[in-house]
Coordinates of C-alpha atoms and ligand atoms in Angstrom, one line a residue:
X1 CA 106.5 110.5 60.3
X2 CA 106.6 107.1 58.5
X3 CA 109.2 105.5 56.1
X4 CA 112.2 103.0 56.3
X5 CA 113.9 104.5 58.8
X6 CA 110.7 104.6 61.5
X7 CA 110.3 101.5 63.8
X8 CA 107.8 100.4 66.5
X9 CA 109.4 99.6 69.9
X10 CA 107.9 96.9 72.1
X11 CA 109.2 96.0 75.7
X12 CA 108.4 92.2 76.3
X13 CA 108.2 91.8 80.4
X14 CA 109.7 88.6 81.3
X15 CA 110.8 88.4 84.8
X16 CA 110.3 89.9 88.4
X17 CA 112.3 90.3 91.4
X18 CA 110.8 91.9 94.8
X19 CA 113.6 93.1 96.8
X20 CA 114.5 95.9 99.0
X21 CA 115.2 99.5 97.8
X22 CA 118.7 99.6 99.0
X23 CA 119.3 97.1 97.3
X24 CA 119.5 99.0 94.3
X25 CA 121.6 101.8 95.1
X26 CA 125.6 102.4 95.9
X27 CA 124.5 103.7 99.2
X28 CA 121.2 102.2 99.9
X29 CA 118.2 104.1 99.4
X30 CA 115.4 105.2 102.2
X31 CA 112.4 103.6 100.1
X32 CA 111.2 100.3 101.4
X33 CA 110.7 98.0 98.2
X34 CA 112.0 98.6 95.1
X35 CA 111.2 95.6 93.0
X36 CA 113.0 95.1 89.6
X37 CA 111.3 93.8 86.3
X38 CA 112.9 92.1 83.4
X39 CA 112.7 92.8 79.9
X40 CA 113.6 91.9 76.1
X41 CA 112.6 94.8 73.2
X42 CA 111.7 94.2 69.9
X43 CA 112.5 97.0 67.3
X44 CA 110.3 96.5 64.2
X45 CA 110.5 98.6 61.1
X46 CA 109.0 98.1 57.6
X47 CA 111.9 95.8 56.5
X48 CA 113.9 94.9 59.3
X49 CA 113.5 93.1 63.0
X50 CA 115.8 93.7 65.7
X51 CA 115.6 91.9 69.1
X52 CA 117.7 93.6 71.9
X53 CA 118.7 90.9 74.7
X54 CA 117.2 87.4 75.2
X55 CA 116.3 87.5 78.6
X56 CA 116.6 84.2 80.7
X57 CA 114.7 81.1 81.2
X58 CA 112.9 79.4 83.8
X59 CA 115.7 77.0 84.8
X60 CA 118.0 80.3 85.5
X61 CA 115.1 82.2 86.8
X62 CA 115.0 79.0 89.8
X63 CA 118.8 79.3 90.1
X64 CA 119.2 82.9 90.3
X65 CA 115.8 83.4 92.2
X66 CA 114.2 85.9 90.3
X67 CA 110.8 84.6 88.9
X68 CA 110.0 84.0 85.2
X69 CA 106.6 85.2 84.2
X70 CA 106.2 84.6 80.6
X71 CA 109.0 82.8 78.5
X72 CA 110.4 85.4 76.0
X73 CA 109.7 84.1 73.0
X74 CA 105.4 84.1 74.2
X75 CA 106.1 87.6 74.8
X76 CA 107.6 88.4 71.3
X77 CA 105.0 86.3 69.8
X78 CA 102.5 88.2 71.5
X79 CA 104.5 91.5 69.6
X80 CA 103.9 90.1 66.9
X81 CA 107.3 88.4 66.0
X82 CA 108.5 84.9 65.4
X83 CA 111.9 84.5 67.5
X84 CA 112.5 81.6 64.5
X85 CA 112.6 84.1 61.8
X86 CA 114.9 86.7 63.8
X87 CA 117.9 87.6 61.9
X88 CA 119.6 90.5 63.8
X89 CA 120.2 89.9 68.1
X90 CA 121.6 92.8 69.4
X91 CA 123.0 92.0 73.1
X92 CA 123.5 95.1 75.2
X93 CA 125.9 92.8 77.5
X94 CA 126.7 89.3 78.7
X95 CA 124.9 89.7 82.0
X96 CA 122.3 86.4 82.8
X97 CA 119.7 88.2 82.3
X98 CA 120.4 89.6 79.3
X99 CA 122.0 86.9 77.2
X100 CA 120.2 83.4 78.6
X101 CA 117.6 81.6 75.7
X102 CA 121.0 80.4 73.4
X103 CA 118.6 78.4 71.1
X104 CA 115.5 80.8 70.6
X105 CA 117.3 82.9 67.6
X106 CA 118.3 80.1 65.3
X107 CA 119.2 82.2 62.3
X108 CA 120.2 85.5 64.1
X109 CA 123.6 87.0 64.0
X110 CA 124.3 88.4 67.7
X111 CA 125.6 92.0 67.8
X112 CA 127.9 92.8 70.6
X113 CA 130.8 95.3 71.8
X114 CA 134.2 94.0 71.5
X115 CA 134.9 95.2 75.2
X116 CA 132.2 92.7 76.7
X117 CA 133.2 89.8 75.1
X118 CA 136.9 90.2 76.1
X119 CA 135.5 91.4 79.5
X120 CA 133.6 87.8 79.9
X121 CA 136.1 85.8 78.8
X122 CA 139.6 87.6 80.2
X123 CA 141.1 88.3 83.6
X124 CA 138.4 89.8 85.2
X125 CA 136.6 87.0 85.5
X126 CA 138.9 86.0 87.9
X127 CA 137.3 88.2 90.4
X128 CA 134.5 86.8 92.1
X129 CA 132.9 90.1 92.2
X130 CA 132.9 90.7 88.8
X131 CA 132.2 87.3 87.7
X132 CA 129.0 87.2 89.8
X133 CA 126.6 88.8 87.0
X134 CA 127.6 86.2 83.9
X135 CA 126.7 82.6 83.8
X136 CA 129.5 80.6 82.2
X137 CA 127.0 78.6 79.8
X138 CA 126.0 82.2 78.6
X139 CA 129.5 83.3 78.0
X140 CA 130.4 79.7 76.0
X141 CA 127.4 79.8 73.9
X142 CA 128.7 83.2 72.7
X143 CA 132.0 81.9 72.1
X144 CA 130.3 78.6 70.0
X145 CA 128.0 81.4 68.2
X146 CA 131.2 83.3 67.6
X147 CA 132.9 80.0 66.0
X148 CA 129.7 79.2 64.0
X149 CA 130.2 82.6 62.4
X150 CA 127.2 84.1 64.0
X151 CA 128.9 87.1 65.8
X152 CA 129.2 90.9 64.9
X153 CA 131.8 92.4 66.6
X154 CA 131.4 96.4 67.5
X155 CA 133.6 98.9 69.0
X156 CA 132.1 102.4 70.2
X157 CA 129.1 103.5 68.1
X158 CA 127.7 101.8 64.9
X159 CA 124.9 102.1 62.6
X160 CA 122.6 98.7 62.3
X161 CA 120.3 100.1 59.9
X162 CA 119.4 103.6 59.0
X163 CA 117.5 104.6 62.3
X164 CA 119.0 102.1 64.6
X165 CA 122.3 102.9 66.3
X166 CA 124.3 101.2 69.3
X167 CA 126.5 103.2 71.8
X168 CA 129.0 101.8 74.0
X169 CA 128.6 103.2 77.5
X170 CA 130.1 100.7 79.5
X171 CA 130.4 101.5 83.6
X172 CA 127.9 98.5 84.7
X173 CA 129.8 96.3 82.3
X174 CA 132.5 96.7 80.4
X175 CA 131.2 96.4 77.0
X176 CA 127.3 97.8 78.2
X177 CA 125.5 99.1 75.2
X178 CA 122.5 101.2 74.9
X179 CA 120.1 101.1 71.2
X180 CA 118.9 104.2 69.6
X181 CA 115.7 103.8 67.4
X182 CA 114.3 106.5 65.0
X183 CA 110.6 106.4 66.4
X184 CA 107.3 108.3 65.1
X185 CA 107.5 110.4 68.3
X186 CA 111.5 111.2 68.2
X187 CA 114.5 109.2 68.9
X188 CA 113.9 106.8 71.7
X189 CA 117.0 105.5 73.7
X190 CA 116.6 101.7 75.3
X191 CA 119.0 102.3 77.8
X192 CA 119.1 98.6 78.9
X193 CA 121.5 98.7 82.3
X194 CA 122.8 101.9 81.5
X195 CA 120.2 102.9 84.1
X196 CA 118.0 100.4 85.3
X197 CA 115.7 102.7 86.7
X198 CA 114.6 105.7 86.0
X199 CA 115.6 106.9 89.3
X200 CA 119.2 106.1 88.6
X201 CA 119.7 108.5 85.7
X202 CA 117.1 111.3 87.1
X203 CA 119.3 111.4 90.5
X204 CA 122.9 110.4 89.4
X205 CA 123.2 107.5 91.6
X206 CA 124.7 104.0 90.8
X207 CA 123.3 100.2 90.7
X208 CA 125.7 98.0 92.9
X209 CA 126.6 96.3 90.4
X210 CA 129.4 98.6 88.7
X211 CA 132.7 98.0 86.6
X212 CA 133.6 101.6 86.6
X213 CA 131.0 104.1 88.4
X214 CA 132.6 107.0 86.6
X215 CA 131.4 105.2 83.3
X216 CA 127.8 104.9 84.7
X217 CA 127.2 108.6 85.6
X218 CA 129.3 110.0 82.1
X219 CA 126.7 107.6 80.6
X220 CA 123.7 109.0 81.7
X221 CA 124.9 112.1 80.1
X222 CA 125.1 110.2 77.0
X223 CA 121.8 108.8 77.7
X224 CA 119.9 112.1 77.1
X225 CA 122.1 113.6 74.5
X226 CA 121.3 110.8 72.3
X227 CA 117.4 110.9 73.0
X228 CA 114.9 113.3 72.1
X229 CA 114.3 113.8 75.4
X230 CA 114.4 112.5 79.0
X231 CA 110.8 111.0 78.4
X232 CA 112.6 109.3 75.5
X233 CA 115.1 107.3 77.7
X234 CA 113.9 104.0 78.6
X235 CA 115.4 102.2 81.6
X236 CA 116.0 98.6 81.6
X237 CA 114.8 97.0 84.9
X238 CA 111.8 99.5 86.1
X239 CA 108.2 98.4 86.5
X240 CA 107.2 101.6 85.5
X241 CA 107.8 101.3 81.7
X242 CA 105.0 98.9 82.2
X243 CA 102.6 101.6 83.5
X244 CA 103.7 104.5 81.5
X245 CA 103.6 103.1 78.0
X246 CA 100.1 101.3 76.5
X247 CA 99.5 98.1 75.6
X248 CA 100.9 96.7 72.3
X249 CA 97.0 95.5 71.6
X250 CA 94.1 94.9 74.2
X251 CA 94.9 92.1 76.5
X252 CA 98.8 92.4 76.7
X253 CA 98.3 95.3 79.8
X254 CA 101.3 94.8 82.1
X255 CA 103.1 91.9 79.5
X256 CA 103.6 93.9 75.8
X257 CA 103.9 97.7 75.6
X258 CA 104.5 99.9 72.9
X259 CA 107.6 102.3 73.3
X260 CA 107.3 104.2 70.2
X261 CA 104.1 105.6 71.4
X262 CA 103.8 108.8 74.1
X263 CA 104.1 107.7 77.3
X264 CA 101.2 108.6 79.5
X265 CA 101.3 111.8 81.5
Ligands
ZN1 ZN1 123.3 93.9 83.7
ZN2 ZN1 120.0 93.8 84.0

């Protein structure tokens, strides 16, 4: 396949967190360790480039005790994307590991769900349990972008360009959305935190940070419906992604991988 509605997709690894597997599931888990990896994604077409999520920086990594492996700007540049030229950033949701690096995309408009902005600035943030994954400075930075005319709101499903659509799932965060991209191998779904690990959607289990577990498990069906196959669903935090997909170029192994390429068997 080729054409203006066909995109390349790069997963850019930027962070890592070693943790017990039990921390990743409501109800725990019998495995010993299950680290999380942290990514941003570049969706690159003939005429348009989108970046999904903006990660966290070194200071936030230190604060949250997560390891910043390489800054997101370095990874995007390695993928051939200059952050200074990016015009459209999609935020899956506003958690600290998806909405930092506020000044990395000076020309970009930010696409976010109505429900996520309302959630992060409303009464639910009175509760510590719900507020924990958000950072005040990330949310304030979005409000500033809003007043600077740099935020585009979406409600539910919307098309950003032929071949690129966003779909509200909710669940893990009230306005969480995934992105469906037409590629040479079919429709790939960038799930972000709609499924942290392959195991979440494969076994129907739920990550402990959640606004609404019913929406999380219903969301797994939506991911499957949107993707050409289960092998076209890309989890948001799974170290397996770096093993299953080929490097974007020699030398970028374990850092930048191609999601529009067939996964290794
Ligand atoms: Zn999250
Ligand atoms: Zn996350």
